[in-house]
mmCIF file of C-alpha atoms and ligand atoms in Angstrom:
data_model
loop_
_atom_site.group_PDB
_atom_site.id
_atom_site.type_symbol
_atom_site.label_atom_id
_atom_site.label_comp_id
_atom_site.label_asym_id
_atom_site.label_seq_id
_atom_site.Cartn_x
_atom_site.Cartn_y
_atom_site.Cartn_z
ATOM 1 C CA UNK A 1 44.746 40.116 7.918
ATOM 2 C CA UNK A 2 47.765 38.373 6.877
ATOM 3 C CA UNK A 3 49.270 35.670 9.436
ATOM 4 C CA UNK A 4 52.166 37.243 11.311
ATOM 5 C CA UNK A 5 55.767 36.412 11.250
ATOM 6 C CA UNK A 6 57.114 34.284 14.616
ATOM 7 C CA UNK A 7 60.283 35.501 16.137
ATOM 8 C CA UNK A 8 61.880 33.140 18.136
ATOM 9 C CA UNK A 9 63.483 34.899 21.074
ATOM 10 C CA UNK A 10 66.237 32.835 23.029
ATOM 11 C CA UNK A 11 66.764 34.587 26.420
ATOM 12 C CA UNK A 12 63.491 35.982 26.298
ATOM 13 C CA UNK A 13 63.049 36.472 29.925
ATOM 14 C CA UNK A 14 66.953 38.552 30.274
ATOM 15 C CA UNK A 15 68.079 41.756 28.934
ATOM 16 C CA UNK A 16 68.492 41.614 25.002
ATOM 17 C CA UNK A 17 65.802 38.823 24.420
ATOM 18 C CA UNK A 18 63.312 40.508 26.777
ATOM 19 C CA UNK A 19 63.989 43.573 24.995
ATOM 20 C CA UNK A 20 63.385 42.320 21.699
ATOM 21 C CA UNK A 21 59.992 40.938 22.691
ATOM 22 C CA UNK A 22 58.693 44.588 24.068
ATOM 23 C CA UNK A 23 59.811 45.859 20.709
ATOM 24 C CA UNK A 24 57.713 43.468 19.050
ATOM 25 C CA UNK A 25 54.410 44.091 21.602
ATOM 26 C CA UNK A 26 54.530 47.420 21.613
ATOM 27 C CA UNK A 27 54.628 47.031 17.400
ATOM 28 C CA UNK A 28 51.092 45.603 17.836
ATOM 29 C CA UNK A 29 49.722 46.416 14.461
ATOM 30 C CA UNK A 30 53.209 44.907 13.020
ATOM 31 C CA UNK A 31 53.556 41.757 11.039
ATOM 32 C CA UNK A 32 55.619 39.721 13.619
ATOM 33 C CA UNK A 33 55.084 38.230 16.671
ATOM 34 C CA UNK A 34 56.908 36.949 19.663
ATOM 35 C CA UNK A 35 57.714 33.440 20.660
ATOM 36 C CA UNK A 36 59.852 33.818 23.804
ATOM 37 C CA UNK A 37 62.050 30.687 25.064
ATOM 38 C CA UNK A 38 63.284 29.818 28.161
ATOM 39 C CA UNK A 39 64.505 27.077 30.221
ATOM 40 C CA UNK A 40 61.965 27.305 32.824
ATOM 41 C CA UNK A 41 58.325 28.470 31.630
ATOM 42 C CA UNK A 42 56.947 28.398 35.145
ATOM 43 C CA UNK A 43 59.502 31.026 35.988
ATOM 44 C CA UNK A 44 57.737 34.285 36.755
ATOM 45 C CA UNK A 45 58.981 36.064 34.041
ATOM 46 C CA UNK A 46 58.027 33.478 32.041
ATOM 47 C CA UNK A 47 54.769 33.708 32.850
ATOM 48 C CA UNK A 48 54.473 36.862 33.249
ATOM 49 C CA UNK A 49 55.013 36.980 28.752
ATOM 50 C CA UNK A 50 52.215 34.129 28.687
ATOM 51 C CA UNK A 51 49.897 37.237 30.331
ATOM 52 C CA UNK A 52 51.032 39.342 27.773
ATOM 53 C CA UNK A 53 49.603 37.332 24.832
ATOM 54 C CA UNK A 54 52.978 35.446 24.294
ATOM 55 C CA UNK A 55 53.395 32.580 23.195
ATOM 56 C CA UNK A 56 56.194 30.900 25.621
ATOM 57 C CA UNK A 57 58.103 27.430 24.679
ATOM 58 C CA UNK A 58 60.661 25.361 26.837
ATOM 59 C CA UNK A 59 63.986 24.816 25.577
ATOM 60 C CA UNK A 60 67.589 24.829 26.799
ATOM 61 C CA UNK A 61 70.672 26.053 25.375
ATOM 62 C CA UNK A 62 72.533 23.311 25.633
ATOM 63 C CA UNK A 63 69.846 20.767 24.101
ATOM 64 C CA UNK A 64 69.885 20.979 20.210
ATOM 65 C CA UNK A 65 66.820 18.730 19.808
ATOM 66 C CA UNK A 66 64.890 21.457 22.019
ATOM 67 C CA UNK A 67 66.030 24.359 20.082
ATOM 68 C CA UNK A 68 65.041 22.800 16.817
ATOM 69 C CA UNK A 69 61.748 22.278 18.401
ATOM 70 C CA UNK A 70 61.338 25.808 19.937
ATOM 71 C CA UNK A 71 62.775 27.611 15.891
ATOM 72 C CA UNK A 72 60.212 24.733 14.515
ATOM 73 C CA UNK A 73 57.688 27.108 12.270
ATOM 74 C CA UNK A 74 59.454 30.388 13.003
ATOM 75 C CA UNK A 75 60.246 33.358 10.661
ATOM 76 C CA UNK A 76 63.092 34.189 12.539
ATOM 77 C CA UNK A 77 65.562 33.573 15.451
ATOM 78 C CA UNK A 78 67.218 35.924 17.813
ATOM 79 C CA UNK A 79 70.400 34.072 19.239
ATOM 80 C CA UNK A 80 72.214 35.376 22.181
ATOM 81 C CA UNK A 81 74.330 32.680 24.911
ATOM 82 C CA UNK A 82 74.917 33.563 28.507
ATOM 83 C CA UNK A 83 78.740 33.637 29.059
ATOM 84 C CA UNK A 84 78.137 35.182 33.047
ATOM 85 C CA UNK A 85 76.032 31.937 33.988
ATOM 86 C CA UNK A 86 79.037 29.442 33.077
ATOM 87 C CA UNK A 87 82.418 31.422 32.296
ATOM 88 C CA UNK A 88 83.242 28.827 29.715
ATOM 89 C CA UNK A 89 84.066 29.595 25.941
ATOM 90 C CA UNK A 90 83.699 26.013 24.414
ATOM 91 C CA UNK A 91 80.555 26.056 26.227
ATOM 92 C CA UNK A 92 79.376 29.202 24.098
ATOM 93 C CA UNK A 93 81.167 27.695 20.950
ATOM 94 C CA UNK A 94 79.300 24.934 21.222
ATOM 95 C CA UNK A 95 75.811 26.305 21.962
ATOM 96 C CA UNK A 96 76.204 28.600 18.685
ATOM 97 C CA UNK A 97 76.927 25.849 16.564
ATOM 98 C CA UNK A 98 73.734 23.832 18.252
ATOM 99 C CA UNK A 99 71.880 26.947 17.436
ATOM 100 C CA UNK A 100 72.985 27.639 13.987
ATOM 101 C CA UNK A 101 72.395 23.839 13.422
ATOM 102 C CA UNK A 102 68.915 24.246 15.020
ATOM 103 C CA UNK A 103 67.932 27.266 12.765
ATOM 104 C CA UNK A 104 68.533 25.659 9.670
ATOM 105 C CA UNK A 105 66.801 22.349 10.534
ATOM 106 C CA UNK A 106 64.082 23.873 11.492
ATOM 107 C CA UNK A 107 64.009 26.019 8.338
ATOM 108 C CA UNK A 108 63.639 29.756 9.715
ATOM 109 C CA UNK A 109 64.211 32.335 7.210
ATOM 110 C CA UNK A 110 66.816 35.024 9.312
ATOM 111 C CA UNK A 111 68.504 34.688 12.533
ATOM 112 C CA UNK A 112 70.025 37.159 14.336
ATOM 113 C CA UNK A 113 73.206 36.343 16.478
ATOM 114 C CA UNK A 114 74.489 38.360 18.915
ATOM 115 C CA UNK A 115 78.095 38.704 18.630
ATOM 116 C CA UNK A 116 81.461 40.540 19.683
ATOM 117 C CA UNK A 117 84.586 40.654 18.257
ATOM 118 C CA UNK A 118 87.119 37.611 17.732
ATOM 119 C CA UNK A 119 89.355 40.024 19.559
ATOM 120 C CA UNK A 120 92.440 37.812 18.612
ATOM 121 C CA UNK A 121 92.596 38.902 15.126
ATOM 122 C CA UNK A 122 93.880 42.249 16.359
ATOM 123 C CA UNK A 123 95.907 41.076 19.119
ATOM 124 C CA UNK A 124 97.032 37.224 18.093
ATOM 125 C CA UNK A 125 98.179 35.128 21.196
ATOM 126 C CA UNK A 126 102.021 35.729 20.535
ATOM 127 C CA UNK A 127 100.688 39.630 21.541
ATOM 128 C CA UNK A 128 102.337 39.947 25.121
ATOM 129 C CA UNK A 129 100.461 43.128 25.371
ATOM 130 C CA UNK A 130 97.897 41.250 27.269
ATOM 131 C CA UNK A 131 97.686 37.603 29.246
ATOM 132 C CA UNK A 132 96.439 34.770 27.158
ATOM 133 C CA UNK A 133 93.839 33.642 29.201
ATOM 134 C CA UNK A 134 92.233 30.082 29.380
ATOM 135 C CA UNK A 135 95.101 28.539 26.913
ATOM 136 C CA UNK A 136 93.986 29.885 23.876
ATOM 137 C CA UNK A 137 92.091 33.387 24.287
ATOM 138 C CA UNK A 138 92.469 36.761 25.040
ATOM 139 C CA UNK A 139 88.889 38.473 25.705
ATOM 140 C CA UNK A 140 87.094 34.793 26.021
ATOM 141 C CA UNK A 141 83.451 36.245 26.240
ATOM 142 C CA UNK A 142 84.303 38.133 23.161
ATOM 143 C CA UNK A 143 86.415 35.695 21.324
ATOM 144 C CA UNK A 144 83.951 32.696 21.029
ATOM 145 C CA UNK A 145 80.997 34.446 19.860
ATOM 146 C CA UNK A 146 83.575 36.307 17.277
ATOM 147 C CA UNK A 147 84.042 32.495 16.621
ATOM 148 C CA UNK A 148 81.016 31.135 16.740
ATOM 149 C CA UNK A 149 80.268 34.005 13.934
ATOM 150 C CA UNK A 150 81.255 31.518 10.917
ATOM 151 C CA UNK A 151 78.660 29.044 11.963
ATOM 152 C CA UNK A 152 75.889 31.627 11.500
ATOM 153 C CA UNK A 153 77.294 32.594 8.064
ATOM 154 C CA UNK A 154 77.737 29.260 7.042
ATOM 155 C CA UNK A 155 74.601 27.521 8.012
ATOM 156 C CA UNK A 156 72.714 27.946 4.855
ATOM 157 C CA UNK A 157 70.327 30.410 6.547
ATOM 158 C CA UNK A 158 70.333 34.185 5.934
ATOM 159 C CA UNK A 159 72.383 35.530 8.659
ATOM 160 C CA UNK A 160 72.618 38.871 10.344
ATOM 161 C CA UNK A 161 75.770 39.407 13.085
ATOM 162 C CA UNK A 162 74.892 42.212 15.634
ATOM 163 C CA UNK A 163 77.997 43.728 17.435
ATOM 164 C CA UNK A 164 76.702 44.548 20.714
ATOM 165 C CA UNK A 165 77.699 47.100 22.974
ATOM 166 C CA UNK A 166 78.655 47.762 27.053
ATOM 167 C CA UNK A 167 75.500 47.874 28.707
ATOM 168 C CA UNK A 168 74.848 50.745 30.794
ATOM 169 C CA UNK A 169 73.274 48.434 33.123
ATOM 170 C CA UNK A 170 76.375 47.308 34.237
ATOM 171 C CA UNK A 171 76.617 50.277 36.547
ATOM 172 C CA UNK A 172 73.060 48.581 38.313
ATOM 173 C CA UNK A 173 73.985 44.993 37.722
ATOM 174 C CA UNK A 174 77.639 43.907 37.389
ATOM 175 C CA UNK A 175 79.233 45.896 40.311
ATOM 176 C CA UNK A 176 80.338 48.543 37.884
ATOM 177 C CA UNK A 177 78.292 51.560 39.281
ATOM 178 C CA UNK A 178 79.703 54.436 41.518
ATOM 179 C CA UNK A 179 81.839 53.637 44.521
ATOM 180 C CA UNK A 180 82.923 55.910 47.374
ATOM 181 C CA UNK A 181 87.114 55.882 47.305
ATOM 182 C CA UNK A 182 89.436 56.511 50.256
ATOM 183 C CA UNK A 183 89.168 59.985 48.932
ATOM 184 C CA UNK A 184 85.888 59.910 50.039
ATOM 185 C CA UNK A 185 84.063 60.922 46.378
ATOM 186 C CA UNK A 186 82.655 58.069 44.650
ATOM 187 C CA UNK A 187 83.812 57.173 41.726
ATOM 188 C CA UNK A 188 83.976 54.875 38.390
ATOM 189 C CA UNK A 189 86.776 52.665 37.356
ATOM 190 C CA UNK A 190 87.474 51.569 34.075
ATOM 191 C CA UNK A 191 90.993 50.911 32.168
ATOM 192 C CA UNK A 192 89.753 52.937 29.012
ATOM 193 C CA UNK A 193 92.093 56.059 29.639
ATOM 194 C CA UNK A 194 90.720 58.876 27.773
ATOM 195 C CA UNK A 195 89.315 56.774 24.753
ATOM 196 C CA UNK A 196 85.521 56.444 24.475
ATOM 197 C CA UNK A 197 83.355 53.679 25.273
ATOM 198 C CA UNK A 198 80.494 52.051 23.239
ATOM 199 C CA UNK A 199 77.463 51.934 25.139
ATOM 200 C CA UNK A 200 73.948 51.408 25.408
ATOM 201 C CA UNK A 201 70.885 50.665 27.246
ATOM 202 C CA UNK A 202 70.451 46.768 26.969
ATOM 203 C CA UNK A 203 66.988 47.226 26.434
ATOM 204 C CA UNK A 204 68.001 48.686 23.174
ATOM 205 C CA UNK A 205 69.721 46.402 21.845
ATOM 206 C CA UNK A 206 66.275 44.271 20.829
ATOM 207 C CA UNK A 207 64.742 47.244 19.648
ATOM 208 C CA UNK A 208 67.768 47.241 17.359
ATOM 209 C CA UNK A 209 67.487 43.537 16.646
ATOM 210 C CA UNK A 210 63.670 44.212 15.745
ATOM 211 C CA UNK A 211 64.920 46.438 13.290
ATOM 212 C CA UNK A 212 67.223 44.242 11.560
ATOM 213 C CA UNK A 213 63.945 41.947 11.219
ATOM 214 C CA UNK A 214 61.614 44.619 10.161
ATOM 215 C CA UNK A 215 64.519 45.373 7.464
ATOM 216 C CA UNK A 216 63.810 42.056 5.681
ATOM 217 C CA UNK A 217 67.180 40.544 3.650
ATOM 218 C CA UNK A 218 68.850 43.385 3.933
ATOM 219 C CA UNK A 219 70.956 43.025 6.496
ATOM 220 C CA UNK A 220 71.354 38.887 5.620
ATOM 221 C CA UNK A 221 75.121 37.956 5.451
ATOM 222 C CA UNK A 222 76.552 41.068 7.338
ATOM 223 C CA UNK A 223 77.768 42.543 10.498
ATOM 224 C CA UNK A 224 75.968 45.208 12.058
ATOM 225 C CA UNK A 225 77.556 47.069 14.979
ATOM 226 C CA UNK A 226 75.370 48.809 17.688
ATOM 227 C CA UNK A 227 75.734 51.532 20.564
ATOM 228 C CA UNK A 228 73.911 54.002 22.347
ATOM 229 C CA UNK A 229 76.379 56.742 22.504
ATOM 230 C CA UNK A 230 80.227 56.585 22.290
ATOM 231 C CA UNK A 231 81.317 58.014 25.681
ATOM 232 C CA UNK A 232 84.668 58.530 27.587
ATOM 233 C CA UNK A 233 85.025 57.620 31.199
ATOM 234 C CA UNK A 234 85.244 61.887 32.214
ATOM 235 C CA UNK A 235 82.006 61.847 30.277
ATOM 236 C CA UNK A 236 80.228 59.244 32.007
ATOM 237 C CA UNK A 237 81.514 60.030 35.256
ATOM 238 C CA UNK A 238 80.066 64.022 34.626
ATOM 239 C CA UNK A 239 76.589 62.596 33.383
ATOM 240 C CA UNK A 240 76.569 59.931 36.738
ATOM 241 C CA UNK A 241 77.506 62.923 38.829
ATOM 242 C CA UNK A 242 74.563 64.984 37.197
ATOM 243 C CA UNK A 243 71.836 62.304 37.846
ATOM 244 C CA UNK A 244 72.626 61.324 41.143
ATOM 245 C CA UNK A 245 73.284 65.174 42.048
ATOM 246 C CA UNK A 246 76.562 64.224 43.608
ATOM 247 C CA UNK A 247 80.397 64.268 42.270
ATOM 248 C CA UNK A 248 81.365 61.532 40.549
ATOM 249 C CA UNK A 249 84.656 60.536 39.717
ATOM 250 C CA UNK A 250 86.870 58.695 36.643
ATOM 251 C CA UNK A 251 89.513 57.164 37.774
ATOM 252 C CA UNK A 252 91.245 55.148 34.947
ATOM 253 C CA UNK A 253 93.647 52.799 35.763
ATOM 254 C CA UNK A 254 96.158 50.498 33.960
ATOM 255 C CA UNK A 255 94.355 47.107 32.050
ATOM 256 C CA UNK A 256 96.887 45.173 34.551
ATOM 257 C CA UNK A 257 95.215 46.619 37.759
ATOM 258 C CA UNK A 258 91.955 45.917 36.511
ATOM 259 C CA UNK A 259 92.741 42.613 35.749
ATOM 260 C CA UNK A 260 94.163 42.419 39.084
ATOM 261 C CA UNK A 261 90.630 43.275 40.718
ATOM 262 C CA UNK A 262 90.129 40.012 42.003
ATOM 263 C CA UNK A 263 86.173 39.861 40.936
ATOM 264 C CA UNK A 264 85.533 36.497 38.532
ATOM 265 C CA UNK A 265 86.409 37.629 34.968
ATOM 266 C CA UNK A 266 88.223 40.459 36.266
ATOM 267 C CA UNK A 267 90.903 39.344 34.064
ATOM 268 C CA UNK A 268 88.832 39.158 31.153
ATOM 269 C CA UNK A 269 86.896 42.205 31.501
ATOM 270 C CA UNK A 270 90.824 44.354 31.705
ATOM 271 C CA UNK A 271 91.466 42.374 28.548
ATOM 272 C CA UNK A 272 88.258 43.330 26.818
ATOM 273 C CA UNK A 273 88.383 47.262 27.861
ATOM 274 C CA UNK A 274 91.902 47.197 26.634
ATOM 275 C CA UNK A 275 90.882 45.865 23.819
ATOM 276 C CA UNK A 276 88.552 48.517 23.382
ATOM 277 C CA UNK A 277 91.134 51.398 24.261
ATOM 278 C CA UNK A 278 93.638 50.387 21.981
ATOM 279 C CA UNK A 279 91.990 49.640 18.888
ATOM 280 C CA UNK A 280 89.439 52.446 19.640
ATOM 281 C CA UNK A 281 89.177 53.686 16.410
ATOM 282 C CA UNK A 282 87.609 50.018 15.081
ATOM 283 C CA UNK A 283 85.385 49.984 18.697
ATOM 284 C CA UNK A 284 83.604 53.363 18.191
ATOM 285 C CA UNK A 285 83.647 53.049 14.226
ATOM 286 C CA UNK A 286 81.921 49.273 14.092
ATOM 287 C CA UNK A 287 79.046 50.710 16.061
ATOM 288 C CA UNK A 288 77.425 53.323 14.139
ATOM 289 C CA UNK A 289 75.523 55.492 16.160
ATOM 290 C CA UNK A 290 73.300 56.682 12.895
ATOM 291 C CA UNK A 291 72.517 53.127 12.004
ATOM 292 C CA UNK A 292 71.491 52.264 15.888
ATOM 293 C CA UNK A 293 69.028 55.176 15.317
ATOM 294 C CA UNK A 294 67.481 54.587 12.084
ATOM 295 C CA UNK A 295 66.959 50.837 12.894
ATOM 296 C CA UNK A 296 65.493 52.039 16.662
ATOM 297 C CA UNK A 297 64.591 55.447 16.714
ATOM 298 C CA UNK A 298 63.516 54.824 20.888
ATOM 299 C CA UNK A 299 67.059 54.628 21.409
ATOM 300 C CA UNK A 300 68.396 55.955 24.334
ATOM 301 C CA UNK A 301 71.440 58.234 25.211
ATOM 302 C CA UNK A 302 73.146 57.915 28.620
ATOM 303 C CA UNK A 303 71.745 61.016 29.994
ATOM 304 C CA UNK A 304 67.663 59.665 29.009
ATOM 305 C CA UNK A 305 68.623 56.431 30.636
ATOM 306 C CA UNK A 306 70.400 57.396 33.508
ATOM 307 C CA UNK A 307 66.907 60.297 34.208
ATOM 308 C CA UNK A 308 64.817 56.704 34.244
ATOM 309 C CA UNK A 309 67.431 54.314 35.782
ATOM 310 C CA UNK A 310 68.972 56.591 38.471
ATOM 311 C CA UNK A 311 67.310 55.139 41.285
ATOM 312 C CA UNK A 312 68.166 51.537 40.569
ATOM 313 C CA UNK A 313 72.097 52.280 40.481
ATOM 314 C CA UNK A 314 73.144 51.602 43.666
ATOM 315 C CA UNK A 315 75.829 53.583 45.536
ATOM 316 C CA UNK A 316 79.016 51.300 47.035
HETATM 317 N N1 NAP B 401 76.868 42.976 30.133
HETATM 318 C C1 NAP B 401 77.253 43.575 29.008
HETATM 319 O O1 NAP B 401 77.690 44.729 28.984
HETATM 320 C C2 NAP B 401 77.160 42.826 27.704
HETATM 321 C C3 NAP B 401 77.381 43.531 26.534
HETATM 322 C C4 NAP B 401 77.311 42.849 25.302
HETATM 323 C C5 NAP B 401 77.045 41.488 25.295
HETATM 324 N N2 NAP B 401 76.841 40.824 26.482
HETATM 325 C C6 NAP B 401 76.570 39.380 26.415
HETATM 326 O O2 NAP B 401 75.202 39.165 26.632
HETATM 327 C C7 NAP B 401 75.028 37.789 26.933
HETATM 328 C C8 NAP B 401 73.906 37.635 27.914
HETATM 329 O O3 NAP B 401 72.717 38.160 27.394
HETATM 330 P P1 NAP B 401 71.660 38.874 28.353
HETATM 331 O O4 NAP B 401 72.359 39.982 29.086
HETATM 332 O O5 NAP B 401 70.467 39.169 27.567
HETATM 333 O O6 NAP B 401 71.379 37.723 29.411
HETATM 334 P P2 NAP B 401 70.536 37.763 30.749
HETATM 335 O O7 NAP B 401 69.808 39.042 30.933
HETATM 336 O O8 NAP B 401 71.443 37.288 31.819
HETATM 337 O O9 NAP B 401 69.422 36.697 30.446
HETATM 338 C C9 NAP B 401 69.686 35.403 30.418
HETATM 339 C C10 NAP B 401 68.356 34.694 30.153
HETATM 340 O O10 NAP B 401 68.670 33.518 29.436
HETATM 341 C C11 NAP B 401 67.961 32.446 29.913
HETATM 342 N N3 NAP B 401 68.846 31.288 30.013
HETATM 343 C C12 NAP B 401 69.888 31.134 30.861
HETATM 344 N N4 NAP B 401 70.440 29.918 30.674
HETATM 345 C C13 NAP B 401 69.728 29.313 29.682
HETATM 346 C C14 NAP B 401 69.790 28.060 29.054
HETATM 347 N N5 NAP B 401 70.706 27.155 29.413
HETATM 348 N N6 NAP B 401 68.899 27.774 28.089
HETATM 349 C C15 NAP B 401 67.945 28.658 27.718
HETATM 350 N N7 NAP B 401 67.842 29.877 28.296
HETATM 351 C C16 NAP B 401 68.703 30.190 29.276
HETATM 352 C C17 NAP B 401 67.421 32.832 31.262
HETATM 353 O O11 NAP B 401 66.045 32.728 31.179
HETATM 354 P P3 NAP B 401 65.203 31.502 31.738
HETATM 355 O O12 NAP B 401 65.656 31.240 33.125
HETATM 356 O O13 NAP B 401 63.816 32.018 31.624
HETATM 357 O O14 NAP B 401 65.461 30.376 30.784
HETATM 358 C C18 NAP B 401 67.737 34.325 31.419
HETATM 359 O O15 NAP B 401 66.583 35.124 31.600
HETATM 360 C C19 NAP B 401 76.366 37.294 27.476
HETATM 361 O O16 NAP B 401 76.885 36.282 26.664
HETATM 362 C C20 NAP B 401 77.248 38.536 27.480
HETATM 363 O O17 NAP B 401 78.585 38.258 27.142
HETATM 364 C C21 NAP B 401 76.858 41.467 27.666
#
């Protein structure tokens, strides 16, 4: 049998990276195999992957030297950075370019980087249509790794962007799910109006990335957009309401009262989903649902992920 391919996974114990490495296990006759790194590999997720069969190594995000040394010997790199655990764009900016710099020195073949749009090249900073935020962006979670994309392109290795997607897990994780309103019905909020959202299940989204891999060099040097299903509020509202066998609400309200929430990167978030709303056409239409398929065919719609997630979505 022919050695297999590594796949160094940053953020292999969290969402995308841990989904990437269950694509590759359950692939067990496939030619690639998982390295998964994290900052801490006594964590018990961590370990939990050694149990598995794989192979674990230590390295931070914000140490070049121990990237280099955790890509060292791989076929590929998955790249992803963790905007929620620091709320700081040069920090991301910076970690990409150690990354992309890591890759190459290390000589792996194809990365993978896990982007979103440079939203300012549809709405420049002189656009009043939205606050600048943080001096010099307007979605800043989306806007450095739109960025950070150049570094990736230009680093001499072959290069593949994925344009990621809202995860549905927000309605378990991020305080998005279901709330009960003064008019007593819960309900969902989101400043999309009656434009659709790109979604999917996070899980997903490595499954997709695994794809990309699988697909060799044909993907190296371009963007590939991802989603679930392309869903209005009304829609997701109906399909919540249907799984948890109660009514459930959309209320959309204006960008500015989201941003006016209060929650940290309330701001941000009302930039990003009007972002979304009013160049809709490019949201939806840079996320090919067809593609998602073809390069996952386990991918999930709302309504399959909502029948297995239901009971983890909790009601406010
Ligand atoms: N929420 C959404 O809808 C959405 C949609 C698209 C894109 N995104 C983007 O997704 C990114 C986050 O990815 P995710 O959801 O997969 O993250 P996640 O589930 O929060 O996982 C983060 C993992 O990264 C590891 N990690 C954290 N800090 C690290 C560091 N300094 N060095 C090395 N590893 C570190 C942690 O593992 P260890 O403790 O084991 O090291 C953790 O398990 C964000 O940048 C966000 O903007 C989110």
């Amino acid at each position: 049998m022919s050695e297999k391919k590594t796949i160094a996974v940053i953020g292999a114990t969290g969402a995308q990276g841990g989904g990437l490495v269950r694509a590759i296990l359950r692939d067990a006759g496939g030619d690639y195999r998982a390295r998964a790194i994290t900052h801490n590999p006594n964590s018990e997720k961590a370990q939990q992957l050694a149990s598995l069969g794989v192979e674990v190594a230590a390295a931070d995000v914000d140490d070049e030297n121990s990237l280099r040394r955790a890509f060292d010997g791989a076929y590929g790199a998955y790249c992803v950075t963790f905007f929620w655990a620091h709320f700081s764009p040069e920090k991301e900016l910076a970690e990409a370019a150690a990354m992309a710099r890591a890759a190459k020195a290390a000589g792996v073949r194809h990365v993978i980087w896990s982007t979103l749009e440079d939203t300012r090249k549809w709405v420049p900073l002189s656009d009043n249509r939205m606050p600048t935020l943080n001096g010099k962006y307007k979605v800043p979670h989306f806007d450095a790794k739109g960025e950070s994309d150049r570094f990736f392109l230009e680093s001499g290795v072959p290069a593949t962007l994925l344009l990621t997607s809202f995860y549905w897990d927000n309605f378990i994780y991020f305080g998005m799910g279901p709330r009960k309103g003064p008019d007593g019905h819960l309900g969902i909020t989101l400043p999309m109006g009656d434009k659709k959202l790109a979604g999917i299940a996070a899980e997903d989204i490595g499954g997709c990335a695994y794809g990309v891999f699988q697909r060799g060099g044909e993907y190296a040097g371009k963007m590939v957009g991802i989603a679930g299903e392309h869903l209005t509020g009304a829609q997701m509202a109906a399909s919540l309401g249907k799984a948890l066998g109660q009514e459930v609400r959309y209320h959309d309200v204006p960008p500015e009262v989201y941003r006016a929430l209060g929650f940290p990167g309330a701001e941000d978030l009302g930039n990003m989903f009007q972002f979304k709303r009013d160049f809709n056409d490019h949201h939806c239409g840079a996320r090919s649902l067809a593609v998602s398929r073809a390069l996952n065919p386990e991918l999930q719609t709302f309504d399959v992920w909502l029948a297995r997630n239901k009971s983890r979505i909790p009601l406010g």
